[in-house]
mmCIF file of C-alpha atoms in Angstrom:
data_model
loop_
_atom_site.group_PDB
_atom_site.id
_atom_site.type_symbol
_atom_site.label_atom_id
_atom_site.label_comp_id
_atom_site.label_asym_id
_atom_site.label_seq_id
_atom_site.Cartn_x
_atom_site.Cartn_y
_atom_site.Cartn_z
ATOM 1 C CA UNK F 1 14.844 -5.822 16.051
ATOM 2 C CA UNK F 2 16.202 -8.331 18.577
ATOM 3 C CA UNK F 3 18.387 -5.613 20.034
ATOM 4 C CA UNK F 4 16.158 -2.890 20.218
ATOM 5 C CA UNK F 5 15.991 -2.571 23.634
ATOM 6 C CA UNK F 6 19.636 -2.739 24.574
ATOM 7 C CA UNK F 7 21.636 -0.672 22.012
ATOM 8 C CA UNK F 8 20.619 3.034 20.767
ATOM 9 C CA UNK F 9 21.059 2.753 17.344
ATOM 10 C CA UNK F 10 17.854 3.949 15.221
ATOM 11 C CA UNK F 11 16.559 2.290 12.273
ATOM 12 C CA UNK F 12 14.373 1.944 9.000
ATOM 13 C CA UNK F 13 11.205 1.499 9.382
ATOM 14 C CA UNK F 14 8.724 -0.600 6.900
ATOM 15 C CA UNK F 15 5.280 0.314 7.269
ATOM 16 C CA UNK F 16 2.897 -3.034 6.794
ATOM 17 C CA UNK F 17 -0.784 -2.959 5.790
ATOM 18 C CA UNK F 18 -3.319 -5.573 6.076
ATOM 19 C CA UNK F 19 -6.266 -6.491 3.845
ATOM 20 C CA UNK F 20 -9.889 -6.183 3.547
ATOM 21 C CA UNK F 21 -12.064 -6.685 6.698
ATOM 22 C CA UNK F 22 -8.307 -7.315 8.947
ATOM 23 C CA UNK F 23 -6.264 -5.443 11.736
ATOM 24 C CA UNK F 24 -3.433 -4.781 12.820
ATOM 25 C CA UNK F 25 -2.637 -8.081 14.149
ATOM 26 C CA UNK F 26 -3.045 -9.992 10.735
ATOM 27 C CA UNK F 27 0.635 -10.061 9.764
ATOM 28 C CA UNK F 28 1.487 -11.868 12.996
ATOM 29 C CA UNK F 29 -1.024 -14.319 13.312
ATOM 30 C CA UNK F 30 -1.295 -15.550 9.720
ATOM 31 C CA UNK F 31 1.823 -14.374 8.743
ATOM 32 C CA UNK F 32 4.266 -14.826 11.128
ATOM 33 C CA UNK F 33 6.143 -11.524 10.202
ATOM 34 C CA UNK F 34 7.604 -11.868 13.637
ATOM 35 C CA UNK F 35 9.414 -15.139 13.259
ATOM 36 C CA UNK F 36 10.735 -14.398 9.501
ATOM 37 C CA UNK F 37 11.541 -10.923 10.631
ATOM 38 C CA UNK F 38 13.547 -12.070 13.723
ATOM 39 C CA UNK F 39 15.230 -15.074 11.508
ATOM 40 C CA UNK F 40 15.917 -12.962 8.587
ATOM 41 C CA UNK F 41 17.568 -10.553 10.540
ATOM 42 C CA UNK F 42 19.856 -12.709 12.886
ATOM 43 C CA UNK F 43 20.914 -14.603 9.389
ATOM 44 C CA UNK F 44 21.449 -11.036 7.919
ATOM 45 C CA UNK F 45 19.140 -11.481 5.022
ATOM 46 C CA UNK F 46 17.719 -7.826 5.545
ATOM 47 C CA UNK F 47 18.691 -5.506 8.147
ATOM 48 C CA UNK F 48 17.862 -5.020 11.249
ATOM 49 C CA UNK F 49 14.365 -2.964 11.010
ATOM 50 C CA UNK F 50 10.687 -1.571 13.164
ATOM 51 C CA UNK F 51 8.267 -3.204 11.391
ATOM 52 C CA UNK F 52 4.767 -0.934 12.015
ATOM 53 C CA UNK F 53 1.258 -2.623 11.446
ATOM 54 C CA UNK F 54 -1.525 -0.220 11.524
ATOM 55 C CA UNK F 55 -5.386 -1.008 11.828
ATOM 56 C CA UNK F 56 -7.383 -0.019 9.055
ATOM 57 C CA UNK F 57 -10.353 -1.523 9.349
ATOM 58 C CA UNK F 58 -11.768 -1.607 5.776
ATOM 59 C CA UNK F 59 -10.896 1.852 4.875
ATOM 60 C CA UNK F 60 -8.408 1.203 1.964
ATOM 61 C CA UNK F 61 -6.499 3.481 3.361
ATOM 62 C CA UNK F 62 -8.089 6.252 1.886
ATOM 63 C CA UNK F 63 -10.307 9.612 2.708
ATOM 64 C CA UNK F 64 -13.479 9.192 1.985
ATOM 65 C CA UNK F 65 -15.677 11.242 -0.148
ATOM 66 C CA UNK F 66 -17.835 12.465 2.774
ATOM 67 C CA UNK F 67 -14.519 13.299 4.571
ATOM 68 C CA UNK F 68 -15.902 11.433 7.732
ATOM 69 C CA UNK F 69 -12.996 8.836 7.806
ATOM 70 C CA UNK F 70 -9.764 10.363 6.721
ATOM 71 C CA UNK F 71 -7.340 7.528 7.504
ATOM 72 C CA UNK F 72 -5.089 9.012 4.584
ATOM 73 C CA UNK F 73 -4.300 12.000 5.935
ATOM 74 C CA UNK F 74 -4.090 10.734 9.804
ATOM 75 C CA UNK F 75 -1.605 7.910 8.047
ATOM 76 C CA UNK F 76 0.627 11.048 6.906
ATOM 77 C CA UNK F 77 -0.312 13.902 9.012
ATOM 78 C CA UNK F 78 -0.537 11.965 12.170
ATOM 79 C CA UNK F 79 0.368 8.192 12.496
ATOM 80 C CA UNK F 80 4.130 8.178 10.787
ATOM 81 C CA UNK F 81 4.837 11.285 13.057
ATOM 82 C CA UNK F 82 3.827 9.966 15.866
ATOM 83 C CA UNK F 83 5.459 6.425 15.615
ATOM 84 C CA UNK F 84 8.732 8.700 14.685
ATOM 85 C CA UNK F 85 8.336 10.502 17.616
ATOM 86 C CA UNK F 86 8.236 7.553 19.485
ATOM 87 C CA UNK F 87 10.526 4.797 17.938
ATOM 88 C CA UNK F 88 13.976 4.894 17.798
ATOM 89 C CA UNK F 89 13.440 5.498 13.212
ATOM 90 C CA UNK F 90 15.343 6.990 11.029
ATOM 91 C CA UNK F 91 12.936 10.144 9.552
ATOM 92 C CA UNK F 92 13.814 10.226 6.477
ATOM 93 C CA UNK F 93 12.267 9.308 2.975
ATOM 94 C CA UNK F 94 15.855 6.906 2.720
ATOM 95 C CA UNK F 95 14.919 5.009 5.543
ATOM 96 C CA UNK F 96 10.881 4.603 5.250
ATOM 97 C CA UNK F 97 9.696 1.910 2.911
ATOM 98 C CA UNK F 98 5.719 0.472 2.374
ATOM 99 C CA UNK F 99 4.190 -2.757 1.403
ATOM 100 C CA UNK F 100 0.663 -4.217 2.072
ATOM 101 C CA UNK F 101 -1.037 -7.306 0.974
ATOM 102 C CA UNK F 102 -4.628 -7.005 -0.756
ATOM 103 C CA UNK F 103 -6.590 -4.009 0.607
ATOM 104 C CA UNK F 104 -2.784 -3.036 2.288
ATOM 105 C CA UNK F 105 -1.107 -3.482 -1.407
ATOM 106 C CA UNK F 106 -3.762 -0.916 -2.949
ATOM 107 C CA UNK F 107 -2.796 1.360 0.193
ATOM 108 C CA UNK F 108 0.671 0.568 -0.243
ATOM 109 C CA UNK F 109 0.715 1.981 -4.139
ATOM 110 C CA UNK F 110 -1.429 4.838 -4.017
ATOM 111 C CA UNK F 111 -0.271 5.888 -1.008
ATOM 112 C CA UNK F 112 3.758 6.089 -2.433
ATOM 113 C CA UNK F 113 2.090 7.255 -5.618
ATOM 114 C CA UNK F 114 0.486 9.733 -3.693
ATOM 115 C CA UNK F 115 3.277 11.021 -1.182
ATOM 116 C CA UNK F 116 6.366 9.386 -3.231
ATOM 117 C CA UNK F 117 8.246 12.250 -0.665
ATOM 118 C CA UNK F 118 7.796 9.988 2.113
ATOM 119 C CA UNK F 119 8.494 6.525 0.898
ATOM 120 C CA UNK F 120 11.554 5.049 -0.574
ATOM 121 C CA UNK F 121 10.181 1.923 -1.623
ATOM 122 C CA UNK F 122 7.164 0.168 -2.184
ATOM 123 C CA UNK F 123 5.637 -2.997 -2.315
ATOM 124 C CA UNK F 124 2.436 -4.192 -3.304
ATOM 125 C CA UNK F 125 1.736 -7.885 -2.883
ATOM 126 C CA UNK F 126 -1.913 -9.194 -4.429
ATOM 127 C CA UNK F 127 -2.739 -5.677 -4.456
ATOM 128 C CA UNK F 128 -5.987 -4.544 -5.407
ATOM 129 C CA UNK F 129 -5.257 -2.891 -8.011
ATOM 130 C CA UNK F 130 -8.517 -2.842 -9.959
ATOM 131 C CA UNK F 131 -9.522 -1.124 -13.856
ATOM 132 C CA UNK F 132 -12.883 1.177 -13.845
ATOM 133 C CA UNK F 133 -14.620 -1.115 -15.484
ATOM 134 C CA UNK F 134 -14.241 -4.288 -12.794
ATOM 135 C CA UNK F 135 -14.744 -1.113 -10.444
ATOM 136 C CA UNK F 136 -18.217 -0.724 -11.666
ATOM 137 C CA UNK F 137 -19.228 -4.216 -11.689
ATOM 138 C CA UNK F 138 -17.704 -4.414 -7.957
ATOM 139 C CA UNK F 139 -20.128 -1.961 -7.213
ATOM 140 C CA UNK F 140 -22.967 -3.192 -8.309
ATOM 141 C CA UNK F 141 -23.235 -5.415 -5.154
ATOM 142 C CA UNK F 142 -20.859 -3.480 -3.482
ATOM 143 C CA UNK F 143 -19.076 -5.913 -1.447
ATOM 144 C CA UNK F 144 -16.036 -3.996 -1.352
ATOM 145 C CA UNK F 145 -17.634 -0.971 0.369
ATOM 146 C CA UNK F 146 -16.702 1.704 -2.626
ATOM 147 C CA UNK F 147 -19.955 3.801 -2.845
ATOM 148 C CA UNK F 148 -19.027 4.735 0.269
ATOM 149 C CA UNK F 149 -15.857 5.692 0.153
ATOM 150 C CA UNK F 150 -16.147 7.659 -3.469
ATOM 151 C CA UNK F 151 -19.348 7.824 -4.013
ATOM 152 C CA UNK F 152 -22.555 6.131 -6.554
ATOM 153 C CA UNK F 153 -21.820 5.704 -9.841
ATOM 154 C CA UNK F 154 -24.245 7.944 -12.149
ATOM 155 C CA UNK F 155 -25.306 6.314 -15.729
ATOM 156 C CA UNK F 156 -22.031 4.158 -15.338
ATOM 157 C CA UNK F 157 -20.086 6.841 -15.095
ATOM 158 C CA UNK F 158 -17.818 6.528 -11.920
ATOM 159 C CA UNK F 159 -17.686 9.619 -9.090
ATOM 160 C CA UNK F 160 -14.557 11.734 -9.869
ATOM 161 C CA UNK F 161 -12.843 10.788 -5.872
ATOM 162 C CA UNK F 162 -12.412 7.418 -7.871
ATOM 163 C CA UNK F 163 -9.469 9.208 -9.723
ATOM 164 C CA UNK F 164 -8.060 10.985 -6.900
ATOM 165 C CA UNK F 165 -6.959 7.320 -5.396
ATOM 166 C CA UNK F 166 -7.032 4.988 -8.829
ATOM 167 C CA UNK F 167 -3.921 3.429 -8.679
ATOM 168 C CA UNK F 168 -3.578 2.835 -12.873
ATOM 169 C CA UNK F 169 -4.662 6.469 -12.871
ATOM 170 C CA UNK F 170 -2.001 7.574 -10.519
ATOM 171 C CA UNK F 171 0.450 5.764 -12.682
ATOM 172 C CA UNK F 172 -0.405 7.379 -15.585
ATOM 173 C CA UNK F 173 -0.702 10.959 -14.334
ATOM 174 C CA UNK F 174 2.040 11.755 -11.659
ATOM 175 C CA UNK F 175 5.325 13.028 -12.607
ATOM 176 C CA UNK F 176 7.718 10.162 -14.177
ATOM 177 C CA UNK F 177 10.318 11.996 -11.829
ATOM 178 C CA UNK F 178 8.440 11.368 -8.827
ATOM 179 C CA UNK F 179 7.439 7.808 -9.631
ATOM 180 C CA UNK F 180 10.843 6.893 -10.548
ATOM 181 C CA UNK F 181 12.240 8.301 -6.743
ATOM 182 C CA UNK F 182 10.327 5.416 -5.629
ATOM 183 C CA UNK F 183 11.586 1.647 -5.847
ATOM 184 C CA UNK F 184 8.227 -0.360 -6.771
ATOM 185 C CA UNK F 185 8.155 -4.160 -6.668
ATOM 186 C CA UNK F 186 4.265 -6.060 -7.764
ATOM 187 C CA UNK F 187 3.621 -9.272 -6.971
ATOM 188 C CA UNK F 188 0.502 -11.344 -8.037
ATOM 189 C CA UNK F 189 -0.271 -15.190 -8.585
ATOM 190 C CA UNK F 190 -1.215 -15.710 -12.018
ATOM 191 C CA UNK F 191 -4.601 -17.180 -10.692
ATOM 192 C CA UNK F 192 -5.720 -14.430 -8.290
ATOM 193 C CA UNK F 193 -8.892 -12.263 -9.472
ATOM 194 C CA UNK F 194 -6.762 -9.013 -9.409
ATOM 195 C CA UNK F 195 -4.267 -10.242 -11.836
ATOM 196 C CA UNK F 196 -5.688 -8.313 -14.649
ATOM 197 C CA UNK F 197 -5.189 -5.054 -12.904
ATOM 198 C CA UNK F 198 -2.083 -5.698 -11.733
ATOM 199 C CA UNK F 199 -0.598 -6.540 -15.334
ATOM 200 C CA UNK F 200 -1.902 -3.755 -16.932
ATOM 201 C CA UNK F 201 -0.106 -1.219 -13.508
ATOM 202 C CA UNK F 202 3.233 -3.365 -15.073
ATOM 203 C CA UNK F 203 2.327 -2.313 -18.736
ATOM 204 C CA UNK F 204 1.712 1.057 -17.466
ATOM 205 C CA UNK F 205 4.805 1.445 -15.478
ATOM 206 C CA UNK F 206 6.776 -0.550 -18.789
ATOM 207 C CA UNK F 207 5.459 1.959 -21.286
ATOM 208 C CA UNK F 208 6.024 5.137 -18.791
ATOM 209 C CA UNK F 209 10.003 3.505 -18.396
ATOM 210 C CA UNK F 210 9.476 3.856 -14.433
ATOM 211 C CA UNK F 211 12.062 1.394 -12.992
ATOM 212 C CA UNK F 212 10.130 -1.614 -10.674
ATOM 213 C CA UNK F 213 10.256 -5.399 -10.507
ATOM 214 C CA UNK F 214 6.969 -7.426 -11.733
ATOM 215 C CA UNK F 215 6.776 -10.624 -10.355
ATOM 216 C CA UNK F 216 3.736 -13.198 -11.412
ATOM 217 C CA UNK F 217 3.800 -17.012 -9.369
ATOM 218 C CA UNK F 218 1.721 -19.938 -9.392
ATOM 219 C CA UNK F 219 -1.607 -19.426 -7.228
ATOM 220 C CA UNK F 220 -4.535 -17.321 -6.277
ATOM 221 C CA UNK F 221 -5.183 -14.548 -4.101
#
């Protein structure tokens, strides 16, 4: 915030995740996060706020099935810690809040649905939230990188570390009590090639009568 550096006060934090193939940088150079941040706050839109952008590479966020790239449990075990340690943040589930774009909005979701201890709200925007069947056909060229990070489908039958991170599993499996301690907001453009996956987490969500705000625009990915 624009008086970070000469006041003591400590604040909520927002942790912000990239997409697929980005960094860290992503949400200043294309985004401008910065400048709206900055503006928003000075016109007291939102309040003030550390906004933390970690680099991911193209791990969504995840362990992997090997367990040789376990960015899920240095994001929890290490990387929130640490930036509490050393940011003036507020450490507490009230004050800690998530949202990601793409790649960022699948880490976003599974990792509140995951840890919904840690985060108070969540947002995924264009997430990739995708259905086992589109998961299968994604692997078939494998673009994405998941045989890697879950393993090879056998007689299309996908590897069970799929479930452990499947965001419309996670939705329909976790406690209603824990999902509901979580404030969950989805938005998707009504011409992006997750959209399917992304209306069926709101049907979900709708039929399990866990509170969040659905939000389909004009557009693409």
């Amino acid at each position: 915030p624009p008086e970070y550096q000469t006041c003591n006060r400590c604040y909520a934090v927002v942790y912000l995740l990239h997409g697929f193939t980005g960094g860290e940088i992503d949400w200043v150079q294309y985004g401008e996060v910065d400048r709206l941040a900055d503006n928003a706050i000075l016109q007291g839109i939102i309040p003030p706020m550390v906004i933390v952008m970690p680099d991911a590479d193209s791990s969504w966020y995840i362990n992997d099935v090997a367990g040789e790239q376990r960015y899920e449990d240095m994001m929890v075990k290490e990387f929130i810690p640490t930036v509490e340690k050393l940011y003036r943040v507020r450490a507490s589930k009230e004050f800690r809040a998530i949202a990601g774009l793409s790649m960022g909005g699948f880490g976003t979701l599974m990792l509140a649905m995951r840890h919904p201890d840690l985060f108070s709200a969540a947002a995924g925007l264009s997430a990739a939230v995708v259905t086992d069947d589109e998961l299968l056909e994604r692997m078939k060229n494998d673009r994405w990188g998941f045989i890697g990070l879950f393993g090879k489908p056998v007689e299309n039958q996908l590897p069970d570390w799929w479930k452990r991170y499947s965001v419309l599993n996670l939705a329909s499996t976790i406690e209603t009590r824990e999902l509901t301690s979580v404030r969950w907001w989805l938005d998707c453009g009504d011409d992006d090639h997750l959209v399917r996956g992304n209306a069926m987490l709101n049907l979900i969500l709708l039929d399990r009568k866990i509170p969040h705000e659905y939000r389909v625009r004009d557009g693409g990915h």
